[in-house]
Amino acid sequence: MRWVRFLENGQAWWGELVGDTVLSQGRRRQLSELRLLPPAQPTKIVCVGVNYRDHAQEMGRKLPERPALFLKPPSALIGPDETIYLPNSERVDYEGELAVVIKERCKHVKAAEAHRVIWGYTCFNDISDRIAQSWELNWVRAKGFDTAACLGPILVSPDELPWPLTIETRVNGSVRQHSDTSQLIFSVPQILEEITSFMTLEPGDIIATGTPAGVGPLTPGDIVEVEISGIGVLRNFVARAA
Ligand code: MG
């Protein structure tokens, strides 16, 4: 199944997407006419650091023995076609990622059972202030500023996806990242086992699974797109924060 969250008359609604038609509250709407919202309402966003072999190579890092984790606050979340406001920094990067949305409250989930707690998958852009990241310990400024977490456009159930998934990031139409989930160092089930070994996940929580090679800077006026096979394109605009 495929779902969208959208804004109508000042309220947020969920709908099921069938073709280009959105079914919600007994009514049909055209997807193209809707203002989409991020397809999750997380209590937290848990992100995996270096988790693609090609990205580890590009950063000159050795492969981690356990997933490197950090958090983004829900206040950083924006949806498709919203604007990323760059903080005052010499270098702010895109990071195209596959996101997992959690279905039910869970803890101590074994990898073999992880599929039971996954609602679906969508695209994520982990916007990162590299200057702050280079000097601060826990990346609160580097990764937690407003608009630093782009999510969408639609949420897709795991059974509908053509694994392994290709992931591509484009800036102004030019391809900057192109990889697939076979490059993941830690699989989604392994990541879920690791996180839930110490933390309760709630329905709507987001796990961002890491970015492949090809990270690079954004500048005001850019249009950045993250496309994942079977999901679609997450597009965001880039501006300087006031
Ligand atoms: Mg990342």
PDB file of C-alpha atoms and ligand atoms in Angstrom:
ATOM      1  CA  MET A   1       0.000   0.000   0.000  1.00  0.00           C
ATOM      2  CA  ARG A   2       0.943   3.629  -0.474  1.00  0.00           C
ATOM      3  CA  TRP A   3      -0.055   6.526   1.755  1.00  0.00           C
ATOM      4  CA  VAL A   4       0.188  10.308   1.747  1.00  0.00           C
ATOM      5  CA  ARG A   5      -0.379  12.918   4.409  1.00  0.00           C
ATOM      6  CA  PHE A   6      -1.787  16.218   3.183  1.00  0.00           C
ATOM      7  CA  LEU A   7      -3.098  19.576   4.288  1.00  0.00           C
ATOM      8  CA  GLU A   8      -6.709  20.536   3.629  1.00  0.00           C
ATOM      9  CA  ASN A   9      -8.682  23.363   5.245  1.00  0.00           C
ATOM     10  CA  GLY A  10      -5.890  23.858   7.730  1.00  0.00           C
ATOM     11  CA  GLN A  11      -5.974  20.237   8.879  1.00  0.00           C
ATOM     12  CA  ALA A  12      -3.681  17.280   8.258  1.00  0.00           C
ATOM     13  CA  TRP A  13      -5.192  14.113   6.784  1.00  0.00           C
ATOM     14  CA  TRP A  14      -3.937  10.682   5.798  1.00  0.00           C
ATOM     15  CA  GLY A  15      -4.987   9.174   2.505  1.00  0.00           C
ATOM     16  CA  GLU A  16      -4.371   5.972   0.584  1.00  0.00           C
ATOM     17  CA  LEU A  17      -2.786   6.467  -2.803  1.00  0.00           C
ATOM     18  CA  VAL A  18      -4.152   4.348  -5.674  1.00  0.00           C
ATOM     19  CA  GLY A  19      -2.560   5.340  -8.968  1.00  0.00           C
ATOM     20  CA  ASP A  20      -2.803   9.128  -8.955  1.00  0.00           C
ATOM     21  CA  THR A  21      -5.935   9.133  -6.808  1.00  0.00           C
ATOM     22  CA  VAL A  22      -5.932   9.746  -3.065  1.00  0.00           C
ATOM     23  CA  LEU A  23      -8.738   8.155  -1.063  1.00  0.00           C
ATOM     24  CA  SER A  24      -9.450   9.819   2.270  1.00  0.00           C
ATOM     25  CA  GLN A  25     -12.561  10.296   4.425  1.00  0.00           C
ATOM     26  CA  GLY A  26     -14.691   8.652   1.732  1.00  0.00           C
ATOM     27  CA  ARG A  27     -13.608  11.153  -0.926  1.00  0.00           C
ATOM     28  CA  ARG A  28     -11.301  11.009  -3.938  1.00  0.00           C
ATOM     29  CA  ARG A  29      -8.735  13.656  -4.733  1.00  0.00           C
ATOM     30  CA  GLN A  30      -6.041  14.020  -7.368  1.00  0.00           C
ATOM     31  CA  LEU A  31      -2.529  13.646  -5.961  1.00  0.00           C
ATOM     32  CA  SER A  32      -1.261  16.582  -8.053  1.00  0.00           C
ATOM     33  CA  GLU A  33      -3.793  18.918  -6.410  1.00  0.00           C
ATOM     34  CA  LEU A  34      -2.754  18.190  -2.832  1.00  0.00           C
ATOM     35  CA  ARG A  35      -0.306  20.020  -0.633  1.00  0.00           C
ATOM     36  CA  LEU A  36       1.650  17.091   0.804  1.00  0.00           C
ATOM     37  CA  LEU A  37       3.006  16.945   4.358  1.00  0.00           C
ATOM     38  CA  PRO A  38       5.828  14.755   5.678  1.00  0.00           C
ATOM     39  CA  PRO A  39       4.364  11.214   5.756  1.00  0.00           C
ATOM     40  CA  ALA A  40       5.138  10.613   9.449  1.00  0.00           C
ATOM     41  CA  GLN A  41       4.677  12.352  12.809  1.00  0.00           C
ATOM     42  CA  PRO A  42       7.727  11.238  14.765  1.00  0.00           C
ATOM     43  CA  THR A  43       8.572  11.604  18.428  1.00  0.00           C
ATOM     44  CA  LYS A  44      12.200  11.339  17.247  1.00  0.00           C
ATOM     45  CA  ILE A  45      14.296  10.871  14.141  1.00  0.00           C
ATOM     46  CA  VAL A  46      17.113   8.368  14.616  1.00  0.00           C
ATOM     47  CA  CYS A  47      19.855   8.643  11.994  1.00  0.00           C
ATOM     48  CA  VAL A  48      22.615   6.222  11.081  1.00  0.00           C
ATOM     49  CA  GLY A  49      26.038   7.761  10.345  1.00  0.00           C
ATOM     50  CA  VAL A  50      28.413   6.093   7.899  1.00  0.00           C
ATOM     51  CA  ASN A  51      26.346   3.178   6.557  1.00  0.00           C
ATOM     52  CA  TYR A  52      27.181   2.811   2.858  1.00  0.00           C
ATOM     53  CA  ARG A  53      30.417   1.147   1.772  1.00  0.00           C
ATOM     54  CA  ASP A  54      30.897   3.690  -1.043  1.00  0.00           C
ATOM     55  CA  HIS A  55      30.401   6.653   1.364  1.00  0.00           C
ATOM     56  CA  ALA A  56      32.794   5.168   3.976  1.00  0.00           C
ATOM     57  CA  GLN A  57      35.407   4.937   1.216  1.00  0.00           C
ATOM     58  CA  GLU A  58      34.790   8.522   0.080  1.00  0.00           C
ATOM     59  CA  MET A  59      35.149   9.840   3.656  1.00  0.00           C
ATOM     60  CA  GLY A  60      38.295   7.741   4.236  1.00  0.00           C
ATOM     61  CA  ARG A  61      36.660   5.966   7.167  1.00  0.00           C
ATOM     62  CA  LYS A  62      36.975   2.320   8.074  1.00  0.00           C
ATOM     63  CA  LEU A  63      33.778   0.311   8.237  1.00  0.00           C
ATOM     64  CA  PRO A  64      32.097   0.724  11.642  1.00  0.00           C
ATOM     65  CA  GLU A  65      31.611  -2.324  13.862  1.00  0.00           C
ATOM     66  CA  ARG A  66      28.268  -1.060  15.160  1.00  0.00           C
ATOM     67  CA  PRO A  67      25.910   1.470  13.577  1.00  0.00           C
ATOM     68  CA  ALA A  68      26.885   5.061  14.408  1.00  0.00           C
ATOM     69  CA  LEU A  69      23.719   6.816  15.604  1.00  0.00           C
ATOM     70  CA  PHE A  70      22.584  10.376  16.185  1.00  0.00           C
ATOM     71  CA  LEU A  71      19.243  12.150  16.638  1.00  0.00           C
ATOM     72  CA  LYS A  72      17.375  14.897  14.855  1.00  0.00           C
ATOM     73  CA  PRO A  73      14.475  16.643  16.620  1.00  0.00           C
ATOM     74  CA  PRO A  74      10.953  16.485  15.123  1.00  0.00           C
ATOM     75  CA  SER A  75      11.124  20.301  14.806  1.00  0.00           C
ATOM     76  CA  ALA A  76      13.635  19.851  11.949  1.00  0.00           C
ATOM     77  CA  LEU A  77      11.092  18.005   9.791  1.00  0.00           C
ATOM     78  CA  ILE A  78       9.721  19.372   6.519  1.00  0.00           C
ATOM     79  CA  GLY A  79       7.786  17.754   3.685  1.00  0.00           C
ATOM     80  CA  PRO A  80       8.033  17.653  -0.102  1.00  0.00           C
ATOM     81  CA  ASP A  81       8.273  20.979  -1.982  1.00  0.00           C
ATOM     82  CA  GLU A  82       9.095  22.854   1.208  1.00  0.00           C
ATOM     83  CA  THR A  83      12.159  25.086   1.551  1.00  0.00           C
ATOM     84  CA  ILE A  84      15.414  24.137   3.272  1.00  0.00           C
ATOM     85  CA  TYR A  85      16.738  27.227   5.063  1.00  0.00           C
ATOM     86  CA  LEU A  86      20.537  27.048   5.193  1.00  0.00           C
ATOM     87  CA  PRO A  87      22.071  28.108   8.508  1.00  0.00           C
ATOM     88  CA  ASN A  88      24.866  30.676   8.526  1.00  0.00           C
ATOM     89  CA  SER A  89      27.679  28.297   7.530  1.00  0.00           C
ATOM     90  CA  GLU A  90      30.319  27.984   4.808  1.00  0.00           C
ATOM     91  CA  ARG A  91      29.193  24.485   3.912  1.00  0.00           C
ATOM     92  CA  VAL A  92      25.818  22.748   4.203  1.00  0.00           C
ATOM     93  CA  ASP A  93      25.390  19.398   2.411  1.00  0.00           C
ATOM     94  CA  TYR A  94      22.572  17.226   1.113  1.00  0.00           C
ATOM     95  CA  GLU A  95      22.527  13.536   2.084  1.00  0.00           C
ATOM     96  CA  GLY A  96      19.940  11.446   0.225  1.00  0.00           C
ATOM     97  CA  GLU A  97      18.746   8.525   2.374  1.00  0.00           C
ATOM     98  CA  LEU A  98      16.173   5.781   2.663  1.00  0.00           C
ATOM     99  CA  ALA A  99      13.882   6.352   5.664  1.00  0.00           C
ATOM    100  CA  VAL A 100      11.949   3.760   7.653  1.00  0.00           C
ATOM    101  CA  VAL A 101       8.713   4.762   9.411  1.00  0.00           C
ATOM    102  CA  ILE A 102       7.798   2.728  12.502  1.00  0.00           C
ATOM    103  CA  LYS A 103       4.344   1.138  12.803  1.00  0.00           C
ATOM    104  CA  GLU A 104       4.025   0.291  16.477  1.00  0.00           C
ATOM    105  CA  ARG A 105       5.641   0.918  19.835  1.00  0.00           C
ATOM    106  CA  CYS A 106       8.542  -1.507  20.123  1.00  0.00           C
ATOM    107  CA  LYS A 107      11.660  -2.406  22.088  1.00  0.00           C
ATOM    108  CA  HIS A 108      14.129  -5.310  21.946  1.00  0.00           C
ATOM    109  CA  VAL A 109      13.172  -6.181  18.383  1.00  0.00           C
ATOM    110  CA  LYS A 110      15.305  -8.955  16.899  1.00  0.00           C
ATOM    111  CA  ALA A 111      16.456  -8.449  13.309  1.00  0.00           C
ATOM    112  CA  ALA A 112      14.449 -11.468  12.160  1.00  0.00           C
ATOM    113  CA  GLU A 113      11.271  -9.845  13.547  1.00  0.00           C
ATOM    114  CA  ALA A 114      11.978  -6.286  12.378  1.00  0.00           C
ATOM    115  CA  HIS A 115       9.512  -6.460   9.479  1.00  0.00           C
ATOM    116  CA  ARG A 116       6.661  -6.577  12.021  1.00  0.00           C
ATOM    117  CA  VAL A 117       7.332  -3.057  13.282  1.00  0.00           C
ATOM    118  CA  ILE A 118       7.952  -1.354   9.920  1.00  0.00           C
ATOM    119  CA  TRP A 119       5.063   0.681   8.562  1.00  0.00           C
ATOM    120  CA  GLY A 120       6.801   1.692   5.364  1.00  0.00           C
ATOM    121  CA  TYR A 121       9.607   3.457   3.570  1.00  0.00           C
ATOM    122  CA  THR A 122      10.081   6.903   2.096  1.00  0.00           C
ATOM    123  CA  CYS A 123      12.832   9.306   0.968  1.00  0.00           C
ATOM    124  CA  PHE A 124      14.844  11.425   3.392  1.00  0.00           C
ATOM    125  CA  ASN A 125      17.347  14.234   3.021  1.00  0.00           C
ATOM    126  CA  ASP A 126      19.694  14.573   6.005  1.00  0.00           C
ATOM    127  CA  ILE A 127      20.753  18.212   5.613  1.00  0.00           C
ATOM    128  CA  SER A 128      24.099  18.665   7.371  1.00  0.00           C
ATOM    129  CA  ASP A 129      26.114  21.724   8.408  1.00  0.00           C
ATOM    130  CA  ARG A 130      29.655  20.416   7.850  1.00  0.00           C
ATOM    131  CA  ILE A 131      31.329  23.302   9.668  1.00  0.00           C
ATOM    132  CA  ALA A 132      29.379  22.715  12.879  1.00  0.00           C
ATOM    133  CA  GLN A 133      29.846  18.966  12.402  1.00  0.00           C
ATOM    134  CA  SER A 134      33.628  19.431  12.360  1.00  0.00           C
ATOM    135  CA  TRP A 135      33.799  21.030  15.810  1.00  0.00           C
ATOM    136  CA  GLU A 136      30.770  20.069  17.895  1.00  0.00           C
ATOM    137  CA  LEU A 137      30.546  16.762  19.696  1.00  0.00           C
ATOM    138  CA  ASN A 138      26.963  15.607  19.273  1.00  0.00           C
ATOM    139  CA  TRP A 139      26.004  17.373  16.034  1.00  0.00           C
ATOM    140  CA  VAL A 140      23.036  19.193  17.587  1.00  0.00           C
ATOM    141  CA  ARG A 141      23.712  22.335  15.530  1.00  0.00           C
ATOM    142  CA  ALA A 142      25.097  20.404  12.556  1.00  0.00           C
ATOM    143  CA  LYS A 143      22.065  18.166  12.129  1.00  0.00           C
ATOM    144  CA  GLY A 144      19.234  19.597  14.243  1.00  0.00           C
ATOM    145  CA  PHE A 145      18.470  23.032  12.793  1.00  0.00           C
ATOM    146  CA  ASP A 146      14.990  23.793  11.447  1.00  0.00           C
ATOM    147  CA  THR A 147      14.369  22.253   7.970  1.00  0.00           C
ATOM    148  CA  ALA A 148      17.351  19.853   8.312  1.00  0.00           C
ATOM    149  CA  ALA A 149      15.135  16.767   7.863  1.00  0.00           C
ATOM    150  CA  CYS A 150      13.200  16.448   4.580  1.00  0.00           C
ATOM    151  CA  LEU A 151      10.765  13.524   4.301  1.00  0.00           C
ATOM    152  CA  GLY A 152       8.414  12.238   1.589  1.00  0.00           C
ATOM    153  CA  PRO A 153       6.676  12.353  -0.763  1.00  0.00           C
ATOM    154  CA  ILE A 154       4.785   9.130  -0.049  1.00  0.00           C
ATOM    155  CA  LEU A 155       5.005   6.231   2.376  1.00  0.00           C
ATOM    156  CA  VAL A 156       5.210   2.779   0.755  1.00  0.00           C
ATOM    157  CA  SER A 157       4.687  -0.578   2.467  1.00  0.00           C
ATOM    158  CA  PRO A 158       7.715  -2.905   2.355  1.00  0.00           C
ATOM    159  CA  ASP A 159       6.023  -5.549   0.166  1.00  0.00           C
ATOM    160  CA  GLU A 160       5.588  -3.055  -2.704  1.00  0.00           C
ATOM    161  CA  LEU A 161       9.253  -2.159  -3.060  1.00  0.00           C
ATOM    162  CA  PRO A 162      11.690  -3.533  -5.692  1.00  0.00           C
ATOM    163  CA  TRP A 163      14.627  -4.509  -3.417  1.00  0.00           C
ATOM    164  CA  PRO A 164      17.464  -3.641  -3.628  1.00  0.00           C
ATOM    165  CA  LEU A 165      16.346  -0.027  -3.983  1.00  0.00           C
ATOM    166  CA  THR A 166      18.262   2.442  -6.119  1.00  0.00           C
ATOM    167  CA  ILE A 167      18.833   5.838  -4.518  1.00  0.00           C
ATOM    168  CA  GLU A 168      19.758   8.968  -6.423  1.00  0.00           C
ATOM    169  CA  THR A 169      20.259  12.593  -5.383  1.00  0.00           C
ATOM    170  CA  ARG A 170      20.151  15.418  -7.921  1.00  0.00           C
ATOM    171  CA  VAL A 171      20.935  19.112  -7.521  1.00  0.00           C
ATOM    172  CA  ASN A 172      19.359  21.311 -10.198  1.00  0.00           C
ATOM    173  CA  GLY A 173      18.818  18.150 -12.257  1.00  0.00           C
ATOM    174  CA  SER A 174      22.458  16.996 -12.140  1.00  0.00           C
ATOM    175  CA  VAL A 175      23.102  13.589 -10.535  1.00  0.00           C
ATOM    176  CA  ARG A 176      25.293  13.804  -7.404  1.00  0.00           C
ATOM    177  CA  GLN A 177      24.609  10.491  -5.649  1.00  0.00           C
ATOM    178  CA  HIS A 178      23.680   7.206  -7.287  1.00  0.00           C
ATOM    179  CA  SER A 179      23.807   3.932  -5.378  1.00  0.00           C
ATOM    180  CA  ASP A 180      21.583   1.172  -4.103  1.00  0.00           C
ATOM    181  CA  THR A 181      20.721  -0.469  -0.811  1.00  0.00           C
ATOM    182  CA  SER A 182      23.017  -3.450  -1.498  1.00  0.00           C
ATOM    183  CA  GLN A 183      25.800  -1.011  -0.440  1.00  0.00           C
ATOM    184  CA  LEU A 184      24.360  -0.724   3.095  1.00  0.00           C
ATOM    185  CA  ILE A 185      26.838  -1.799   5.781  1.00  0.00           C
ATOM    186  CA  PHE A 186      24.064  -2.480   8.321  1.00  0.00           C
ATOM    187  CA  SER A 187      20.715  -3.682   6.976  1.00  0.00           C
ATOM    188  CA  VAL A 188      17.422  -2.161   8.120  1.00  0.00           C
ATOM    189  CA  PRO A 189      16.668  -5.175  10.411  1.00  0.00           C
ATOM    190  CA  GLN A 190      20.145  -4.930  11.987  1.00  0.00           C
ATOM    191  CA  ILE A 191      19.682  -1.185  12.561  1.00  0.00           C
ATOM    192  CA  LEU A 192      16.284  -1.746  14.201  1.00  0.00           C
ATOM    193  CA  GLU A 193      17.721  -4.440  16.489  1.00  0.00           C
ATOM    194  CA  GLU A 194      20.537  -2.092  17.529  1.00  0.00           C
ATOM    195  CA  ILE A 195      18.315   0.948  18.212  1.00  0.00           C
ATOM    196  CA  THR A 196      15.596  -0.950  20.066  1.00  0.00           C
ATOM    197  CA  SER A 197      18.192  -2.686  22.241  1.00  0.00           C
ATOM    198  CA  PHE A 198      18.304   0.537  24.293  1.00  0.00           C
ATOM    199  CA  MET A 199      15.463   2.819  23.066  1.00  0.00           C
ATOM    200  CA  THR A 200      11.694   2.486  22.669  1.00  0.00           C
ATOM    201  CA  LEU A 201      10.460   3.407  19.211  1.00  0.00           C
ATOM    202  CA  GLU A 202       6.988   4.893  18.834  1.00  0.00           C
ATOM    203  CA  PRO A 203       4.558   4.793  15.894  1.00  0.00           C
ATOM    204  CA  GLY A 204       5.649   7.393  13.346  1.00  0.00           C
ATOM    205  CA  ASP A 205       9.277   7.484  14.477  1.00  0.00           C
ATOM    206  CA  ILE A 206      11.718   7.803  11.599  1.00  0.00           C
ATOM    207  CA  ILE A 207      14.961   5.902  11.060  1.00  0.00           C
ATOM    208  CA  ALA A 208      17.247   7.480   8.437  1.00  0.00           C
ATOM    209  CA  THR A 209      19.511   4.688   7.208  1.00  0.00           C
ATOM    210  CA  GLY A 210      22.584   6.632   6.012  1.00  0.00           C
ATOM    211  CA  THR A 211      23.761   8.193   2.773  1.00  0.00           C
ATOM    212  CA  PRO A 212      25.776   6.787  -0.151  1.00  0.00           C
ATOM    213  CA  ALA A 213      28.849   8.376  -1.780  1.00  0.00           C
ATOM    214  CA  GLY A 214      28.657  11.762  -3.477  1.00  0.00           C
ATOM    215  CA  VAL A 215      27.652  14.138  -0.684  1.00  0.00           C
ATOM    216  CA  GLY A 216      28.138  17.791  -1.558  1.00  0.00           C
ATOM    217  CA  PRO A 217      27.091  21.365  -0.833  1.00  0.00           C
ATOM    218  CA  LEU A 218      23.828  23.221  -1.329  1.00  0.00           C
ATOM    219  CA  THR A 219      23.561  26.904  -2.171  1.00  0.00           C
ATOM    220  CA  PRO A 220      20.570  29.263  -2.093  1.00  0.00           C
ATOM    221  CA  GLY A 221      18.408  28.862  -5.186  1.00  0.00           C
ATOM    222  CA  ASP A 222      19.181  25.149  -5.611  1.00  0.00           C
ATOM    223  CA  ILE A 223      16.525  22.517  -6.113  1.00  0.00           C
ATOM    224  CA  VAL A 224      17.509  19.217  -4.488  1.00  0.00           C
ATOM    225  CA  GLU A 225      15.799  15.903  -5.264  1.00  0.00           C
ATOM    226  CA  VAL A 226      16.126  12.485  -3.641  1.00  0.00           C
ATOM    227  CA  GLU A 227      14.661   9.653  -5.719  1.00  0.00           C
ATOM    228  CA  ILE A 228      14.265   6.060  -4.548  1.00  0.00           C
ATOM    229  CA  SER A 229      12.946   3.296  -6.802  1.00  0.00           C
ATOM    230  CA  GLY A 230       9.354   2.359  -6.030  1.00  0.00           C
ATOM    231  CA  ILE A 231       8.844   5.457  -3.861  1.00  0.00           C
ATOM    232  CA  GLY A 232       9.310   8.570  -5.991  1.00  0.00           C
ATOM    233  CA  VAL A 233      11.006  11.943  -5.809  1.00  0.00           C
ATOM    234  CA  LEU A 234      11.417  14.110  -2.698  1.00  0.00           C
ATOM    235  CA  ARG A 235      11.995  17.647  -3.982  1.00  0.00           C
ATOM    236  CA  ASN A 236      12.982  20.635  -1.863  1.00  0.00           C
ATOM    237  CA  PHE A 237      13.991  24.217  -2.529  1.00  0.00           C
ATOM    238  CA  VAL A 238      17.018  25.854  -0.921  1.00  0.00           C
ATOM    239  CA  ALA A 239      17.213  29.370   0.546  1.00  0.00           C
ATOM    240  CA  ARG A 240      19.358  31.240   3.056  1.00  0.00           C
ATOM    241  CA  ALA A 241      17.852  31.462   6.553  1.00  0.00           C
ATOM    242  CA  ALA A 242      16.851  35.004   7.509  1.00  0.00           C
TER     243      ALA A 242
HETATM  244 MG    MG B   1      23.147  11.097   6.984  1.00  0.00          MG
END
